[in-house]
Short mmCIF file of C-alpha atoms in Angstrom, two decimals:
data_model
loop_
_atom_site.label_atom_id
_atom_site.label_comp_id
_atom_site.label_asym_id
_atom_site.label_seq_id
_atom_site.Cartn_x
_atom_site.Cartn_y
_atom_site.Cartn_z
CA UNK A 259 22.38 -12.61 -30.59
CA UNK A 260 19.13 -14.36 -30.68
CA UNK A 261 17.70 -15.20 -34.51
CA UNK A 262 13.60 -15.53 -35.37
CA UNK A 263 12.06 -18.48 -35.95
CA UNK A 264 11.83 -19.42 -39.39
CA UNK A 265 8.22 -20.20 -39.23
CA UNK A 266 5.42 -19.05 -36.33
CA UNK A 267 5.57 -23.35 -35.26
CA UNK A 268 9.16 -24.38 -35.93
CA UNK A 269 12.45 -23.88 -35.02
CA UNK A 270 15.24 -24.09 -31.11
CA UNK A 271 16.45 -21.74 -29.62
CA UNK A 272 15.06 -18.91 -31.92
CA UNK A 273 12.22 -15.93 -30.84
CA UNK A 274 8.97 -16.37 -31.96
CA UNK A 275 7.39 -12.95 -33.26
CA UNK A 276 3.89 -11.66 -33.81
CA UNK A 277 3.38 -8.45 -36.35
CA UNK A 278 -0.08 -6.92 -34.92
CA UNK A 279 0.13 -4.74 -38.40
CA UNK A 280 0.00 -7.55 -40.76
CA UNK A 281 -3.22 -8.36 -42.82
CA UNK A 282 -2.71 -12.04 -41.44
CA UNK A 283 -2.87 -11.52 -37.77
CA UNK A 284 -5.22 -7.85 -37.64
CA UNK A 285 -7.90 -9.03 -40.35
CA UNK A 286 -9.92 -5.72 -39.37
CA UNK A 287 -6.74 -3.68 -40.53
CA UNK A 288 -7.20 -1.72 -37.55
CA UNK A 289 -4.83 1.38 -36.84
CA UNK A 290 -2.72 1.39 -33.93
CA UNK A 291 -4.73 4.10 -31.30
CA UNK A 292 -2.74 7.94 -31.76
CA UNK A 293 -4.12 8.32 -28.38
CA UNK A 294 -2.32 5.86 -26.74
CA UNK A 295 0.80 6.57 -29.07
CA UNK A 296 0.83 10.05 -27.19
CA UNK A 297 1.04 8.65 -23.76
CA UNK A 298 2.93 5.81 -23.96
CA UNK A 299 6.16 7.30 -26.40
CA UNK A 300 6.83 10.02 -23.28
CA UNK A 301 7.74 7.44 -21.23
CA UNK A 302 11.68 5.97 -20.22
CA UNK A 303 12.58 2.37 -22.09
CA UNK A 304 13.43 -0.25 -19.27
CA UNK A 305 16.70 -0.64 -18.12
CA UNK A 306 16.30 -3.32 -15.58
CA UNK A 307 15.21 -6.96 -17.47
CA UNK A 308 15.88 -9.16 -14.17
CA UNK A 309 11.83 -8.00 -13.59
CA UNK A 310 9.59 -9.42 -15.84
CA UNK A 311 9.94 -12.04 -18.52
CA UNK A 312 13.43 -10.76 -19.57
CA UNK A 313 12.81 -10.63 -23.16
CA UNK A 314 8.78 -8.88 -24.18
CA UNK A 315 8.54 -6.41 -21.17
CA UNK A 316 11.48 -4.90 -18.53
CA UNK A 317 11.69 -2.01 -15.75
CA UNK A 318 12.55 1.31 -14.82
CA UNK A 319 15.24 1.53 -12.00
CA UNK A 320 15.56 4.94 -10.23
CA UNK A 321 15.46 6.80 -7.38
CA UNK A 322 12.40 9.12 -7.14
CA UNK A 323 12.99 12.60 -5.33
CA UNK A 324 11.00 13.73 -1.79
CA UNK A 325 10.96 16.42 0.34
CA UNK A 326 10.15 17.05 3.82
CA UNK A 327 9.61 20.72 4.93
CA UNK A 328 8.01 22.58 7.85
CA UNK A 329 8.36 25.21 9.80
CA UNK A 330 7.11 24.57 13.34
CA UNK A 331 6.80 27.53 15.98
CA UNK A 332 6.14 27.62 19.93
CA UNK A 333 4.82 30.91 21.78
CA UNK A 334 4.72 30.88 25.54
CA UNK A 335 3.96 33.22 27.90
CA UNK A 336 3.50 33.30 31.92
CA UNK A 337 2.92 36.49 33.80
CA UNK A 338 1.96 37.17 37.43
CA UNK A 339 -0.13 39.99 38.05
CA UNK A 340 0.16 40.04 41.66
CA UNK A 341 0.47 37.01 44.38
CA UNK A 342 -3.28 36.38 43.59
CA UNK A 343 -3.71 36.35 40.03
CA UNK A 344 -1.81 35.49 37.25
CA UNK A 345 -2.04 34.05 33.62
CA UNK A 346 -0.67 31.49 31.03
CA UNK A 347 -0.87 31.51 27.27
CA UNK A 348 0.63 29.03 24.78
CA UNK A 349 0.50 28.58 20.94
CA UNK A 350 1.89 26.29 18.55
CA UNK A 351 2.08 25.96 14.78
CA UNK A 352 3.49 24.10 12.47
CA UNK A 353 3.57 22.39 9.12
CA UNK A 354 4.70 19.06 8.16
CA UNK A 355 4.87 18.72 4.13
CA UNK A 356 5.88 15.64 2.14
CA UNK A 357 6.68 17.11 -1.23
CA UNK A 358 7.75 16.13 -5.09
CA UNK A 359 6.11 12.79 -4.07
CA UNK A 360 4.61 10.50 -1.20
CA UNK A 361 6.74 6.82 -1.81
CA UNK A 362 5.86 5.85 2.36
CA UNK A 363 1.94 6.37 0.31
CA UNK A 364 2.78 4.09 -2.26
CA UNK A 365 2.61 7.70 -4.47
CA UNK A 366 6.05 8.04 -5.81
CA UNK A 367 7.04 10.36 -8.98
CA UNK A 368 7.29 7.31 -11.36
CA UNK A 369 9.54 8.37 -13.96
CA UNK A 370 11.85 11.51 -13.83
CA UNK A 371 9.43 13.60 -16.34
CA UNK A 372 6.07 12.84 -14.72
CA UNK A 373 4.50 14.85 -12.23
CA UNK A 374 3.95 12.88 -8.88
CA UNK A 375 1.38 10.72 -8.01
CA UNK A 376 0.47 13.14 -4.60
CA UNK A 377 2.03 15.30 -1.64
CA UNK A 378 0.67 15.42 1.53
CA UNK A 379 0.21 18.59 3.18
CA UNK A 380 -0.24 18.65 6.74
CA UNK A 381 -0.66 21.40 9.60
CA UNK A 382 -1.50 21.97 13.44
CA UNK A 383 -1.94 24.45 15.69
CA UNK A 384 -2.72 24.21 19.45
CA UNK A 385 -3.94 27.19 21.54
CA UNK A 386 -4.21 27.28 25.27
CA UNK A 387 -5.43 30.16 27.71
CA UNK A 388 -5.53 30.05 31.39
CA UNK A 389 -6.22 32.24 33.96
CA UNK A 390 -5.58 31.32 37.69
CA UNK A 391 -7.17 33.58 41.00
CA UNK A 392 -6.39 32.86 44.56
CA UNK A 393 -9.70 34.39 45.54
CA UNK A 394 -8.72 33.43 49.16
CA UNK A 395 -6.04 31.65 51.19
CA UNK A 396 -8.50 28.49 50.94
CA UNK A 397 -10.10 28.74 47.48
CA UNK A 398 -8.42 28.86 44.22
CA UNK A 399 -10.21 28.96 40.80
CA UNK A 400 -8.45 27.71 37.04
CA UNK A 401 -10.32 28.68 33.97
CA UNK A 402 -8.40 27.41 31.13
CA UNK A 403 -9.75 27.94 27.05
CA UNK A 404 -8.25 26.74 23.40
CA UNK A 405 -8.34 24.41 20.82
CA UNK A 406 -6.61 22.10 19.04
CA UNK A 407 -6.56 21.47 14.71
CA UNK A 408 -5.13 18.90 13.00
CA UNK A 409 -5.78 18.83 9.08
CA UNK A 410 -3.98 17.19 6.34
CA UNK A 411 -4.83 17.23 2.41
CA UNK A 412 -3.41 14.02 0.62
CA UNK A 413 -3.42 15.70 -3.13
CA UNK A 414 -3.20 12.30 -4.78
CA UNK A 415 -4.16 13.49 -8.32
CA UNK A 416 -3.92 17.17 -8.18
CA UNK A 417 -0.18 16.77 -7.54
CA UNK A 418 -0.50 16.74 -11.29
CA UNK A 419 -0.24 20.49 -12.88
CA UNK A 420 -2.73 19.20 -15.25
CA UNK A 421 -5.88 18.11 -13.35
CA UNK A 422 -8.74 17.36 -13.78
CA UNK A 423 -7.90 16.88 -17.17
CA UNK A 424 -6.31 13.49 -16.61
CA UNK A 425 -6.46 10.31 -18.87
CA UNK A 426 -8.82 7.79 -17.39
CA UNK A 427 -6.62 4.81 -19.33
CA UNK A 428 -5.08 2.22 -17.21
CA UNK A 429 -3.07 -0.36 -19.45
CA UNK A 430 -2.33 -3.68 -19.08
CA UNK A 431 1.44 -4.45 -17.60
CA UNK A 432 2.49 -0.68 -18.43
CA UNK A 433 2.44 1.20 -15.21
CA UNK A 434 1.46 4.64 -16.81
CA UNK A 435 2.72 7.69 -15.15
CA UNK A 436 -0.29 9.65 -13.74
CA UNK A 437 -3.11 8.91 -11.88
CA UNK A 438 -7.23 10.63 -11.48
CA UNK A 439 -7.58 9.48 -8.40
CA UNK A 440 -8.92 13.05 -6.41
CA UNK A 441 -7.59 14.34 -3.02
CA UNK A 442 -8.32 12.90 0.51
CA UNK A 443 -8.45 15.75 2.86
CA UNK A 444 -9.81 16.24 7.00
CA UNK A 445 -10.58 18.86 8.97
CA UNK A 446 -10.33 18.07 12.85
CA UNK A 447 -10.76 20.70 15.03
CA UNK A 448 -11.74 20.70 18.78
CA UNK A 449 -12.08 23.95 21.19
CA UNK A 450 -12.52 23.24 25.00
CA UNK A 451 -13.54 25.21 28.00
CA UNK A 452 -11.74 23.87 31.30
CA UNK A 453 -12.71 25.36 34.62
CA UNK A 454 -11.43 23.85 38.11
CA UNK A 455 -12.22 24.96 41.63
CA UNK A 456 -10.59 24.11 44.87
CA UNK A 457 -11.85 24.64 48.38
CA UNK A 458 -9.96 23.49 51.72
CA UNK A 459 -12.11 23.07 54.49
CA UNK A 460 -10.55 21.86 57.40
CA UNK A 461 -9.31 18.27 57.16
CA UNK A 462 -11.10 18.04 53.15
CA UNK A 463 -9.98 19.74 50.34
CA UNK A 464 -13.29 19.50 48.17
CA UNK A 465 -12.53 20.12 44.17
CA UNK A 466 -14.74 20.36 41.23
CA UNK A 467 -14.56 21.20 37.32
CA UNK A 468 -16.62 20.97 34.16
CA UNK A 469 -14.61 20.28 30.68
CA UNK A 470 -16.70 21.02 27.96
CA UNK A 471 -14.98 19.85 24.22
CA UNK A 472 -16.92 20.61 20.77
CA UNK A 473 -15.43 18.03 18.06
CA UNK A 474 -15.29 19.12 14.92
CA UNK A 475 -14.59 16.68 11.93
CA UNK A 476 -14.69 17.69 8.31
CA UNK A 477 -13.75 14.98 5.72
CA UNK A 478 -13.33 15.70 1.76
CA UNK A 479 -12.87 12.24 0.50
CA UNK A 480 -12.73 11.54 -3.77
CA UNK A 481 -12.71 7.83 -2.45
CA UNK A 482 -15.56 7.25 -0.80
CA UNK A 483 -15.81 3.79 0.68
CA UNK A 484 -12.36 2.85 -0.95
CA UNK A 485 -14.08 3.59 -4.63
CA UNK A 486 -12.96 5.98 -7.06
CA UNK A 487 -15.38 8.75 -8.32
CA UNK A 488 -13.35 9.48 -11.31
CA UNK A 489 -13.65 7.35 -14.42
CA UNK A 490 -11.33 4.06 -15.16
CA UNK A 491 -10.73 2.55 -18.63
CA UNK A 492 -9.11 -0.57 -18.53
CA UNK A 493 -7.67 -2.84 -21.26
CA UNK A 494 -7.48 -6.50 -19.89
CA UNK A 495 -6.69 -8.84 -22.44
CA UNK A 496 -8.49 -11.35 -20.12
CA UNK A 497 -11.69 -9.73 -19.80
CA UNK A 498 -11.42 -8.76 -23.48
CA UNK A 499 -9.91 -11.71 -25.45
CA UNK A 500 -8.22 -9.96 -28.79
CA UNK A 501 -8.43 -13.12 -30.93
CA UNK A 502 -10.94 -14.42 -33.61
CA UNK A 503 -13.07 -17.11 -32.07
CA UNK A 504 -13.39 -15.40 -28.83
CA UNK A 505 -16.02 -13.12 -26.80
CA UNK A 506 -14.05 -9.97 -27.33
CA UNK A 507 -12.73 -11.00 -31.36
CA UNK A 508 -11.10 -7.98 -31.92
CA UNK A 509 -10.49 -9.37 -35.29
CA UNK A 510 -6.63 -10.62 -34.72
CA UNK A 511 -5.38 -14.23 -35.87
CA UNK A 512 -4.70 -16.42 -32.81
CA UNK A 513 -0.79 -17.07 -32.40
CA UNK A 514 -0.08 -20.25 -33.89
CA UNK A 515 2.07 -22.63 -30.50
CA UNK A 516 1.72 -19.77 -28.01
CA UNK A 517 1.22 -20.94 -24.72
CA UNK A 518 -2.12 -19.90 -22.33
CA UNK A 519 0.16 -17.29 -20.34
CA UNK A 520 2.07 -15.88 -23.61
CA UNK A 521 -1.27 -15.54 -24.90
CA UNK A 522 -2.75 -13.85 -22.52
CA UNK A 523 -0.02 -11.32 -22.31
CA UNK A 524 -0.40 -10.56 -25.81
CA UNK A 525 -3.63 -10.04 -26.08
CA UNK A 526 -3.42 -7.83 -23.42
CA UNK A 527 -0.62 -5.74 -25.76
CA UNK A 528 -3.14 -5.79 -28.59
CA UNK A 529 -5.10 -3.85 -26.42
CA UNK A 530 -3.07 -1.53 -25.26
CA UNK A 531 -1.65 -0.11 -28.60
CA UNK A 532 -4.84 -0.34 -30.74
CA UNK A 533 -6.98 0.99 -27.79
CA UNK A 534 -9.31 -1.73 -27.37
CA UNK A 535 -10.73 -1.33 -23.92
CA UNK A 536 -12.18 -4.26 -22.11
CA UNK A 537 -14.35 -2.25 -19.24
CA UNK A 538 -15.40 1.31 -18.42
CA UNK A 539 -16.17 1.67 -14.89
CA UNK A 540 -17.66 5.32 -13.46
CA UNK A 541 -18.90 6.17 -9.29
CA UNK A 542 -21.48 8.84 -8.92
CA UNK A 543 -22.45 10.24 -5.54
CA UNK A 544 -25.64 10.30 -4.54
CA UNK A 545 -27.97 13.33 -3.81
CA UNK A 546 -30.24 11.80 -1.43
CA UNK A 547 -32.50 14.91 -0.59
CA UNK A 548 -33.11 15.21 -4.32
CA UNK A 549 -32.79 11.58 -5.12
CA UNK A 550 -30.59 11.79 -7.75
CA UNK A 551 -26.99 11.62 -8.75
CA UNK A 552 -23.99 14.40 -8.41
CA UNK A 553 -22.16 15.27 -11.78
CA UNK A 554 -18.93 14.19 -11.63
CA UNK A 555 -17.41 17.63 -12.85
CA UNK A 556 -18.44 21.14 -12.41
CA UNK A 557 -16.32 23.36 -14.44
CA UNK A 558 -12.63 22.31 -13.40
CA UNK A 559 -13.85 20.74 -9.80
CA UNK A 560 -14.76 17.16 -9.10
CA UNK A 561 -17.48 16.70 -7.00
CA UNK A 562 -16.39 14.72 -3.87
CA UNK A 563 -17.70 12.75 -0.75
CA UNK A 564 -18.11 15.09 1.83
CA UNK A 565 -19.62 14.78 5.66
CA UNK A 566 -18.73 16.39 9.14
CA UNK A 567 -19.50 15.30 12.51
CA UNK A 568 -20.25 17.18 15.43
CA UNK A 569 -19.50 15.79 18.71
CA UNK A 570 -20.26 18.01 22.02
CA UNK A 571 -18.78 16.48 25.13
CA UNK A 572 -19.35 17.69 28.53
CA UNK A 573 -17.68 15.98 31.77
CA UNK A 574 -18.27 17.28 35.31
CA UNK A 575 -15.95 15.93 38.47
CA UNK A 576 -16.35 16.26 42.36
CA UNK A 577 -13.76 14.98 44.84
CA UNK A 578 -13.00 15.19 48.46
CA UNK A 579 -9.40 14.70 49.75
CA UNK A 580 -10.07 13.61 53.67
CA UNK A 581 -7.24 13.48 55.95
CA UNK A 582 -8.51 11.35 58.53
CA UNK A 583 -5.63 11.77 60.33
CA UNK A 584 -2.88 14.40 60.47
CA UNK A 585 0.34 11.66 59.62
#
């Protein structure tokens, strides 16, 4: 195996060690953080080391589980009434649900015991209506009526059994296995009115129609503007130098020979485990018609970004088919 260096500065092909406990390196005598002790020990050791530096940190190699699950269902019906009239009806349903995770997201289940990091739920339905009349041998009317909806909820953080009561801490070069980040979710929905009329008049057949569509978009969004409203605590040992003689001077001894990089990583550590954090970062929405902010929790809900738009649409159409000339 590999042996220690007999000193911090001296020795080949030995491992350098630094004791974060010891009076000589934590001069504060600070305690290691219980709070981070209770959500990093849940957590797998690494059995992959080709990642990383191969000695200080190492991965987790697995496959994470997903599901896809539906149903989808199709109604159709045609019925003639007589030569003159007759009707058409269609309706489809259907859901299309990414479950126990959303990896083509980027939102696996990160380690076997943790609860994923979303699901995506999604589900349409289409309805269409028509009604046809031969009200003569030369005019023929079309109503049609329906709609179409198309909405999807992207859980993202309430995947987790335990929201909203998820830690805000986001460590340095541990990849911790939950995340606050609240839902994404949108509404579209758009009914529409269709009517068409033919005429034949001689050598012209004449044809008009209106199409009237009412768009109907409801978004839900906790990331407004790519920014999370939730609350991040971060622990950057670059923003927040752990050594003496620096602008964080957390109270630990510098490492005697450590390189910039080594350094860097291990002040990063020292914040981690003694929960040092280098920046608190916290999004409010805005109340403009009060002019002030949202809270950013009511009860067990977190207040998110929310808008619609209403679009009406209305298209009209005349045409004449001339035959000028029988061939």
């Amino acid at each position: 195996g590999v042996t220690l260096c007999p000193t911090p500065t001296s020795g080949l092909r030995c491992v350098r060690t630094y004791d974060t406990r010891t009076a000589g390196n934590n001069t504060l005598a600070r305690p290691l953080d219980t709070t981070v002790a209770t959500l990093l020990t849940p957590m797998p050791l690494p059995n992959k080391f080709t990642s990383g530096d191969g000695l200080n940190t190492g991965t987790f190699l697995w496959n994470p589980p997903t599901a896809i699950r539906g149903p989808a269902i199709a109604a159709r019906i045609d019925h003639n009434f007589n030569a003159n009239n007759s009707i058409f009806g269609r309706y489809l349903w259907s859901d299309y649900n990414t479950l126990k995770g959303d990896p083509l997201n980027g939102r696996p289940q990160l380690y076997p015991d943790s609860p994923a990091f979303g699901e995506v739920f999604r589900r349409t339905s289409n309805l269409a209506l028509s009604y046809r009349r031969v009200i003569s041998p030369r005019v023929v009317n079309e109503f049609t009526a329906g709609y179409a909806r198309f909405g999807f909820l992207f859980t993202q953080g309430e995947a987790n059994p335990a929201w909203p009561n998820v830690p805000p801490f986001f460590f340095t070069g541990i990849d911790v296995p939950y995340l606050n980040t609240p839902r994404t979710a949108r509404w579209v929905t758009t009914p529409q009115l269709l009517d068409n009329l033919s005429v034949v008049r001689g050598a012209h057949v004449f044809r008009g129609g209106i199409n009237m569509r009412y768009y109907r978009h409801v978004d839900q969004r906790g990331q407004p503007g790519g920014i999370n409203v939730t609350p991040s605590v971060t622990f950057s040992g670059t923003t927040r130098p752990a050594f003496i003689g620096t602008t964080g001077n957390s109270g630990f001894t510098p490492a005697p020979g450590i390189n910039a990089t080594d350094a860097t990583n291990l002040g990063g550590v020292i914040n981690n485990l003694y929960g040092l954090p280098a920046s608190v970062t916290q999004v409010f929405i805005s109340n403009l018609a009060q002019d002030t902010f949202l809270p950013y929790k009511t009860g067990n809900n977190i207040t998110l970004y929310a808008e619609k738009h209403n679009l009406d649409q209305y298209n009209f159409y005349f045409q004449d088919e001339w035959k000028v000339r029988p061939n």
